[in-house]
Short mmCIF file of C-alpha atoms in Angstrom, two decimals:
data_model
loop_
_atom_site.label_atom_id
_atom_site.label_comp_id
_atom_site.label_asym_id
_atom_site.label_seq_id
_atom_site.Cartn_x
_atom_site.Cartn_y
_atom_site.Cartn_z
CA MET A 1050 -24.43 21.56 -4.99
CA LEU A 1051 -22.99 22.22 -1.55
CA VAL A 1052 -22.14 25.77 -2.46
CA TYR A 1053 -25.69 26.10 -3.68
CA LEU A 1054 -27.00 24.82 -0.35
CA PHE A 1055 -25.28 27.53 1.65
CA ASP A 1056 -26.21 30.32 -0.70
CA HIS A 1057 -29.82 29.35 -0.48
CA MET A 1058 -30.39 28.27 3.09
CA GLU A 1059 -33.91 28.96 4.11
CA GLU A 1060 -34.96 30.58 7.34
CA PHE A 1061 -36.49 27.33 8.62
CA GLN A 1062 -33.18 25.57 8.05
CA PHE A 1063 -31.48 28.13 10.25
CA ASP A 1064 -34.23 27.46 12.80
CA VAL A 1065 -33.42 23.76 12.73
CA LEU A 1066 -29.72 24.48 13.32
CA ARG A 1067 -30.62 26.84 16.17
CA GLU A 1068 -32.54 24.00 17.74
CA VAL A 1069 -29.51 21.76 17.29
CA GLY A 1070 -27.45 24.32 19.23
CA ASN A 1071 -30.18 24.70 21.81
CA ILE A 1072 -30.32 21.03 22.60
CA GLY A 1073 -26.57 20.47 22.60
CA ALA A 1074 -25.58 23.55 24.53
CA GLY A 1075 -28.53 23.23 26.89
CA ASN A 1076 -27.27 19.89 28.03
CA ALA A 1077 -23.71 21.13 28.27
CA ALA A 1078 -24.80 24.15 30.31
CA THR A 1079 -26.47 21.78 32.76
CA ALA A 1080 -23.23 19.83 33.04
CA LEU A 1081 -21.30 23.05 33.58
CA SER A 1082 -23.69 24.18 36.26
CA LYS A 1083 -23.09 20.91 38.10
CA LEU A 1084 -19.33 21.45 37.88
CA LEU A 1085 -19.62 25.00 39.19
CA GLU A 1086 -22.36 24.20 41.67
CA LYS A 1087 -24.32 27.21 40.54
CA PRO A 1088 -26.83 28.08 37.85
CA VAL A 1089 -25.58 28.70 34.33
CA ASP A 1090 -27.64 30.67 31.85
CA MET A 1091 -27.57 30.13 28.16
CA MET A 1092 -28.39 32.57 25.41
CA VAL A 1093 -30.49 31.63 22.40
CA PRO A 1094 -28.07 30.04 19.92
CA GLN A 1095 -26.97 32.13 16.99
CA VAL A 1096 -26.70 30.41 13.66
CA LYS A 1097 -24.91 32.42 11.06
CA LEU A 1098 -23.37 32.11 7.68
CA ILE A 1099 -20.42 34.43 8.19
CA PRO A 1100 -17.30 35.35 6.26
CA PHE A 1101 -14.17 33.75 7.79
CA GLU A 1102 -12.78 37.18 8.37
CA GLN A 1103 -15.52 38.11 10.84
CA ILE A 1104 -15.63 34.90 12.87
CA PRO A 1105 -12.94 35.90 15.42
CA ASP A 1106 -14.85 39.17 16.01
CA ILE A 1107 -17.48 37.17 17.90
CA VAL A 1108 -14.96 36.63 20.67
CA GLY A 1109 -13.29 40.02 20.56
CA GLY A 1110 -11.08 39.98 17.47
CA ALA A 1111 -8.42 37.86 15.82
CA GLU A 1112 -5.76 38.79 18.36
CA GLU A 1113 -7.84 38.35 21.50
CA VAL A 1114 -6.26 35.68 23.68
CA VAL A 1115 -8.70 32.91 24.48
CA ILE A 1116 -8.59 29.48 26.02
CA ALA A 1117 -10.03 26.86 23.73
CA VAL A 1118 -10.78 23.21 24.02
CA PHE A 1119 -11.10 21.77 20.56
CA LEU A 1120 -12.54 18.43 19.58
CA ARG A 1121 -13.12 16.86 16.29
CA VAL A 1122 -16.57 15.28 16.01
CA VAL A 1123 -16.47 11.93 14.27
CA GLY A 1124 -19.30 9.70 13.09
CA ASP A 1125 -22.28 10.27 10.80
CA ALA A 1126 -22.10 14.06 10.87
CA PRO A 1127 -18.48 15.11 11.40
CA GLY A 1128 -17.49 18.59 12.39
CA ASN A 1129 -15.49 20.74 14.76
CA LEU A 1130 -16.52 21.67 18.27
CA PHE A 1131 -14.90 24.46 20.27
CA PHE A 1132 -15.43 25.32 23.90
CA LEU A 1133 -14.05 28.82 24.23
CA ILE A 1134 -13.56 30.89 27.37
CA SER A 1135 -11.70 33.99 28.42
CA ARG A 1136 -8.67 33.71 30.67
CA GLU A 1137 -10.63 35.17 33.59
CA SER A 1138 -13.34 32.55 33.15
CA ALA A 1139 -10.74 29.81 33.08
CA VAL A 1140 -9.44 30.96 36.45
CA GLN A 1141 -12.92 30.74 37.90
CA LEU A 1142 -13.47 27.32 36.43
CA LEU A 1143 -10.15 26.02 37.68
CA SER A 1144 -10.65 27.42 41.14
CA LYS A 1145 -13.66 25.15 41.42
CA VAL A 1146 -11.78 22.08 40.40
CA VAL A 1147 -8.12 22.50 41.25
CA GLY A 1148 -6.15 25.06 43.23
CA SER A 1149 -5.88 28.22 41.17
CA GLN A 1150 -3.39 30.34 43.05
CA GLU A 1151 -0.57 29.53 40.70
CA LEU A 1152 -2.79 30.27 37.76
CA MET A 1153 -3.82 33.64 39.20
CA LYS A 1154 -0.17 34.51 39.53
CA ALA A 1155 0.50 33.37 35.99
CA LEU A 1156 -2.33 35.47 34.64
CA GLU A 1157 -1.19 38.56 36.49
CA ASN A 1158 2.22 38.22 34.96
CA ASP A 1159 0.59 37.66 31.61
CA SER A 1160 2.34 34.36 31.37
CA LEU A 1161 0.25 31.54 30.09
CA ASP A 1162 2.12 28.59 31.39
CA LEU A 1163 -0.33 26.27 33.05
CA THR A 1164 0.70 23.33 35.13
CA GLU A 1165 0.07 19.90 33.75
CA LEU A 1166 -2.71 19.42 36.26
CA GLN A 1167 -4.46 22.62 35.21
CA VAL A 1168 -4.20 21.72 31.55
CA SER A 1169 -5.68 18.30 32.09
CA ALA A 1170 -8.40 19.76 34.32
CA LEU A 1171 -9.42 22.17 31.55
CA GLN A 1172 -9.26 19.40 28.96
CA GLU A 1173 -11.38 17.19 31.13
CA MET A 1174 -13.94 19.94 31.61
CA GLY A 1175 -13.98 20.47 27.88
CA ASN A 1176 -14.44 16.77 27.46
CA ILE A 1177 -17.38 16.59 29.85
CA LEU A 1178 -19.10 19.60 28.31
CA ALA A 1179 -18.49 18.56 24.73
CA GLY A 1180 -19.54 15.03 25.57
CA SER A 1181 -22.87 16.22 26.91
CA TYR A 1182 -23.31 18.56 23.95
CA LEU A 1183 -22.76 15.75 21.48
CA SER A 1184 -24.61 12.99 23.25
CA SER A 1185 -27.81 15.03 23.46
CA LEU A 1186 -27.40 15.95 19.83
CA ALA A 1187 -26.86 12.34 18.85
CA ASP A 1188 -29.99 11.33 20.79
CA PHE A 1189 -32.01 14.07 19.12
CA THR A 1190 -30.88 13.31 15.58
CA GLN A 1191 -30.30 9.57 15.93
CA LEU A 1192 -26.95 10.17 14.25
CA SER A 1193 -23.74 8.83 15.69
CA MET A 1194 -21.50 11.66 16.83
CA SER A 1195 -18.57 11.10 19.13
CA PRO A 1196 -15.81 13.37 20.33
CA THR A 1197 -12.10 12.79 19.79
CA VAL A 1198 -9.74 13.37 22.71
CA PRO A 1199 -9.87 17.09 23.47
CA SER A 1200 -6.95 19.36 22.76
CA LEU A 1201 -6.29 22.61 24.57
CA ALA A 1202 -4.84 25.83 23.23
CA ILE A 1203 -4.33 29.26 24.72
CA ASP A 1204 -3.75 31.65 21.90
CA MET A 1205 -5.09 34.28 19.53
CA ALA A 1206 -8.72 33.64 18.62
CA GLY A 1207 -7.97 34.02 14.92
CA ALA A 1208 -5.26 31.38 15.00
CA ILE A 1209 -7.47 28.96 16.90
CA LEU A 1210 -10.75 29.40 15.07
CA SER A 1211 -9.24 29.39 11.60
CA TYR A 1212 -8.38 25.78 12.33
CA GLY A 1213 -12.03 24.89 12.45
CA LEU A 1214 -12.70 26.50 9.08
CA ILE A 1215 -10.39 24.49 6.87
CA GLN A 1216 -13.15 22.22 5.59
CA PHE A 1217 -15.16 25.27 4.59
CA GLY A 1218 -12.08 26.84 3.06
CA GLU A 1219 -12.27 24.47 0.13
CA MET A 1220 -15.75 25.70 -0.71
CA GLY A 1221 -15.98 29.40 -0.27
CA GLU A 1222 -15.44 32.36 1.99
CA HIS A 1223 -18.11 31.61 4.57
CA ALA A 1224 -18.75 29.09 7.29
CA VAL A 1225 -21.91 28.13 9.10
CA LEU A 1226 -21.39 28.45 12.80
CA ILE A 1227 -23.72 27.43 15.62
CA ASP A 1228 -22.74 29.72 18.47
CA THR A 1229 -24.16 29.44 21.98
CA THR A 1230 -23.05 31.85 24.67
CA PHE A 1231 -23.37 30.92 28.32
CA HIS A 1232 -22.66 32.77 31.54
CA ASP A 1233 -23.07 32.19 35.23
CA GLY A 1234 -25.09 35.32 35.88
CA GLU A 1235 -22.34 36.86 38.01
CA ASP A 1236 -20.05 37.79 35.14
CA GLN A 1237 -17.43 35.41 36.39
CA VAL A 1238 -17.65 32.67 33.88
CA GLU A 1239 -18.64 33.37 30.30
CA GLY A 1240 -17.90 31.42 27.20
CA HIS A 1241 -19.01 30.00 23.89
CA PHE A 1242 -19.74 26.69 22.33
CA PHE A 1243 -19.05 26.73 18.62
CA LEU A 1244 -20.24 23.83 16.56
CA ILE A 1245 -18.99 23.98 12.98
CA PRO A 1246 -20.37 20.95 11.17
CA ASP A 1247 -18.39 19.92 8.09
CA PRO A 1248 -20.09 21.15 4.93
CA GLU A 1249 -21.14 17.59 4.08
CA SER A 1250 -22.82 17.12 7.44
CA PHE A 1251 -25.63 19.60 6.95
CA GLY A 1252 -27.47 17.33 4.54
CA LYS A 1253 -27.28 14.51 7.07
CA ILE A 1254 -28.47 16.65 9.95
CA PHE A 1255 -31.37 18.02 7.93
CA ALA A 1256 -32.31 14.58 6.65
CA ALA A 1257 -32.15 13.09 10.14
CA LEU A 1258 -34.55 15.75 11.39
CA GLY A 1259 -36.91 15.35 8.47
CA VAL A 1260 -36.14 18.69 6.88
CA PRO A 1261 -36.42 18.65 3.10
CA LEU A 1262 -33.23 19.50 1.25
CA GLU A 1263 -34.77 21.13 -1.83
CA MET B 56 5.75 53.78 11.90
CA THR B 57 2.57 51.79 12.16
CA GLU B 58 0.40 54.89 12.36
CA GLU B 59 0.72 55.84 8.73
CA ASN B 60 -0.52 53.72 5.92
CA LEU B 61 -1.19 50.43 7.62
CA VAL B 62 -2.78 48.03 5.17
CA LYS B 63 -4.70 45.12 6.65
CA VAL B 64 -4.60 41.78 4.93
CA GLY B 65 -7.51 39.54 5.89
CA MET B 66 -7.75 35.77 5.98
CA ALA B 67 -7.51 34.35 2.44
CA ASP B 68 -6.58 37.78 1.16
CA LEU B 69 -3.59 39.43 -0.50
CA LYS B 70 -2.47 43.04 -0.82
CA ILE B 71 0.45 44.97 -2.23
CA LEU B 72 1.89 48.26 -1.03
CA VAL B 73 3.75 50.69 -3.27
CA ALA B 74 3.96 53.53 -0.78
CA THR B 75 5.71 53.87 2.57
CA GLY B 76 3.87 51.98 5.27
CA SER B 77 3.28 48.44 6.31
CA LEU B 78 1.21 45.38 5.56
CA ARG B 79 -0.32 43.51 8.45
CA THR B 80 -2.22 40.29 9.02
CA THR B 81 -3.47 39.02 12.37
CA GLY B 82 -4.05 35.67 14.03
CA LEU B 83 -2.15 33.33 11.72
CA GLY B 84 -2.58 29.77 12.95
CA SER B 85 -2.17 27.02 10.39
CA CYS B 86 -2.40 29.72 7.72
CA VAL B 87 0.83 31.07 6.26
CA GLY B 88 1.64 34.76 5.96
CA LEU B 89 3.88 35.04 2.93
CA THR B 90 5.59 38.29 1.99
CA LEU B 91 7.50 39.38 -1.09
CA TYR B 92 9.67 42.46 -1.20
CA ASP B 93 11.61 44.32 -3.86
CA PRO B 94 14.32 46.20 -1.94
CA VAL B 95 14.98 48.66 -4.78
CA THR B 96 11.49 49.91 -5.56
CA LYS B 97 10.38 49.11 -1.99
CA ILE B 98 7.24 47.50 -3.33
CA ALA B 99 5.90 44.97 -0.84
CA GLY B 100 3.27 42.27 -0.98
CA MET B 101 1.61 39.98 1.53
CA ALA B 102 -0.69 36.97 1.21
CA HIS B 103 -2.59 35.22 4.02
CA VAL B 104 -2.77 31.72 2.60
CA MET B 105 -5.16 29.19 4.07
CA LEU B 106 -4.70 26.02 2.02
CA PRO B 107 -1.83 24.57 -0.02
CA SER B 108 -3.39 23.93 -3.40
CA ALA B 109 -6.36 25.11 -5.43
CA SER B 110 -6.65 21.61 -6.88
CA ILE B 111 -8.90 20.68 -3.94
CA ALA B 112 -11.15 23.69 -4.41
CA LYS B 113 -14.84 22.95 -4.63
CA GLU B 114 -15.89 26.56 -4.95
CA GLY B 115 -17.23 28.20 -8.05
CA ASN B 116 -15.42 31.52 -8.05
CA LEU B 117 -11.89 30.73 -7.05
CA ASN B 118 -10.35 33.09 -4.53
CA LYS B 119 -6.72 33.06 -5.65
CA ALA B 120 -5.49 34.52 -2.37
CA LYS B 121 -6.66 31.49 -0.43
CA TYR B 122 -4.39 28.84 -1.94
CA ALA B 123 -0.58 28.93 -1.92
CA ASP B 124 -0.25 27.78 -5.51
CA THR B 125 -2.52 30.52 -6.84
CA ALA B 126 -1.70 33.29 -4.35
CA ILE B 127 2.04 33.40 -5.04
CA PRO B 128 1.73 33.90 -8.83
CA GLU B 129 -1.03 36.46 -8.28
CA LEU B 130 1.06 38.40 -5.78
CA ILE B 131 4.04 38.41 -8.17
CA GLU B 132 1.89 39.60 -11.03
CA GLN B 133 0.38 42.46 -9.06
CA MET B 134 3.78 43.57 -7.79
CA VAL B 135 5.40 43.39 -11.23
CA GLN B 136 2.55 45.38 -12.70
CA ALA B 137 3.14 48.01 -10.04
CA GLY B 138 6.76 48.29 -11.19
CA ALA B 139 8.63 45.76 -9.04
CA VAL B 140 11.24 43.47 -10.60
CA GLN B 141 10.79 39.77 -9.93
CA LYS B 142 14.52 38.99 -10.02
CA ARG B 143 15.02 41.14 -6.95
CA PHE B 144 12.22 39.62 -4.89
CA GLU B 145 12.96 38.39 -1.41
CA ALA B 146 10.43 36.21 0.35
CA LYS B 147 9.71 35.85 4.03
CA MET B 148 7.08 33.77 5.70
CA ALA B 149 5.54 33.04 9.05
CA GLY B 150 2.77 30.85 10.42
CA GLY B 151 1.95 27.31 9.38
CA ALA B 152 1.55 26.21 12.97
CA GLN B 153 -0.10 23.05 14.13
CA MET B 154 -2.45 24.58 16.66
CA PHE B 155 -3.72 21.33 18.12
CA ALA B 156 -1.94 18.04 18.56
CA PHE B 157 -3.76 14.84 17.80
CA SER B 158 -2.61 11.29 17.87
CA GLY B 159 -4.19 10.32 14.57
CA ASN B 160 -2.60 12.91 12.36
CA SER B 161 -4.77 13.12 9.30
CA ASP B 162 -3.84 15.30 6.37
CA MET B 163 -6.33 17.92 7.47
CA MET B 164 -4.66 18.19 10.86
CA ARG B 165 -1.27 18.68 9.23
CA ILE B 166 -2.52 21.61 7.20
CA GLY B 167 -0.05 24.11 8.69
CA PRO B 168 3.12 22.19 7.77
CA ARG B 169 1.63 21.41 4.35
CA ASN B 170 1.03 25.10 3.69
CA VAL B 171 4.67 25.85 4.51
CA GLU B 172 5.95 22.98 2.34
CA MET B 173 3.93 24.18 -0.62
CA CYS B 174 5.12 27.79 -0.30
CA THR B 175 8.74 26.67 -0.01
CA GLU B 176 8.45 24.41 -3.03
CA LEU B 177 6.84 27.07 -5.19
CA LEU B 178 9.32 29.77 -4.25
CA GLU B 179 12.18 27.42 -5.07
CA LYS B 180 10.67 26.75 -8.47
CA LEU B 181 10.33 30.47 -9.08
CA ARG B 182 13.88 31.03 -7.81
CA ILE B 183 12.76 33.53 -5.22
CA PRO B 184 15.04 33.25 -2.19
CA ILE B 185 13.41 32.80 1.21
CA LYS B 186 15.35 35.31 3.23
CA SER B 187 13.96 34.24 6.56
CA GLU B 188 11.03 32.38 8.05
CA ASP B 189 9.38 31.70 11.35
CA THR B 190 7.10 28.77 10.79
CA GLY B 191 5.74 25.74 12.56
CA GLY B 192 5.25 25.37 16.28
CA ASN B 193 1.86 25.29 17.91
CA TYR B 194 1.09 28.95 18.41
CA GLY B 195 -0.53 31.85 16.58
CA ARG B 196 1.25 34.82 15.06
CA THR B 197 0.51 38.34 13.93
CA ILE B 198 2.88 39.74 11.34
CA GLU B 199 3.72 43.15 9.92
CA LEU B 200 5.98 43.90 6.96
CA SER B 201 7.52 47.34 6.65
CA SER B 202 7.74 48.48 3.03
CA ASP B 203 10.51 50.84 4.03
CA SER B 204 12.97 48.28 5.35
CA GLY B 205 11.50 44.95 4.29
CA MET B 206 11.63 43.97 7.95
CA LEU B 207 9.02 41.47 9.08
CA SER B 208 7.98 41.73 12.68
CA ILE B 209 6.24 38.78 14.27
CA ARG B 210 4.22 38.86 17.45
CA SER B 211 2.96 35.86 19.37
CA VAL B 212 1.20 35.51 22.69
CA ASN B 213 3.93 33.67 24.56
CA LYS B 214 7.08 34.60 22.73
CA GLY B 215 6.72 38.36 22.42
CA THR B 216 7.79 40.21 19.29
CA LYS B 217 10.71 39.45 17.04
CA GLU B 218 11.96 40.77 13.74
CA ILE B 219 13.22 38.66 10.87
#
């Protein structure tokens, strides 16, 4: 039945999921812009049913090193939420919040050791952004969705993102991904929000928004 | 060495190599990269396993390469059909990391260690020795198996490259 759902998703269902991304990421982009004290633009969310294999390509390939804040969404419509940025973007973000000189040095040497303060600053930013993403989504759908404590990883995109695909792994070779890209307009900070609802959550999201499920 | 005949193994995928060259899979996180090698015929095989057991599968057409308990027999069969001898097989594996740490460790979160446990258990049952492994931790790996030497090279972001 679930497999059937994903093989036969209608265009309007993709539209609904795009709107889900729009609302969540829109709110998060506002929060980010407050943190950075400058405007943040958001692209129209992409909703795709893509083979696992191709998912890391969205951020530059399986081996591309990215900084990711990962949260598990718990509640009525569980799922995985990633806030993903490049190393350069992380430097910019950190420079706004904590001193970044050490980090700059670390990045030049290609070392990825962050201080405890920098790690918790990035986690906290992830927390704020994910929190605003989820709370607007919960308001919109009237479903309860809350974030777990965020976890940070700096590693290969493939290794990180595959973690969010395990629930889909039991069902097939594809996952539905709601991807919203944002940037600050000056090419300094650019990143993605990936919401990967658990397969079982789609029915709940559609039902909550009054979309018929065949 | 890597220029000629580099065979890419995707996520939830398995490949064998009967010629000189290497097998490669990128960005292993909680997934396990399992390799089998027959040192006499130099036939090599690699699987990028995502989940421990097909018993939880909810999919219609089962992808054998995705689950440890179906990928290992499939890999053996393909290699034996290509002329390798199972008695000589040597296994190596890498990956099975726990990319993110959480306080409430549910089974899903422990997927990396579970993948490793399942592979180890199955290989023991099949009496295939695990020659070396680089598993666990909290970081991603890219691996490459040379069909010439059976050497497995492992690259990670923080720890550079090593050979096992």
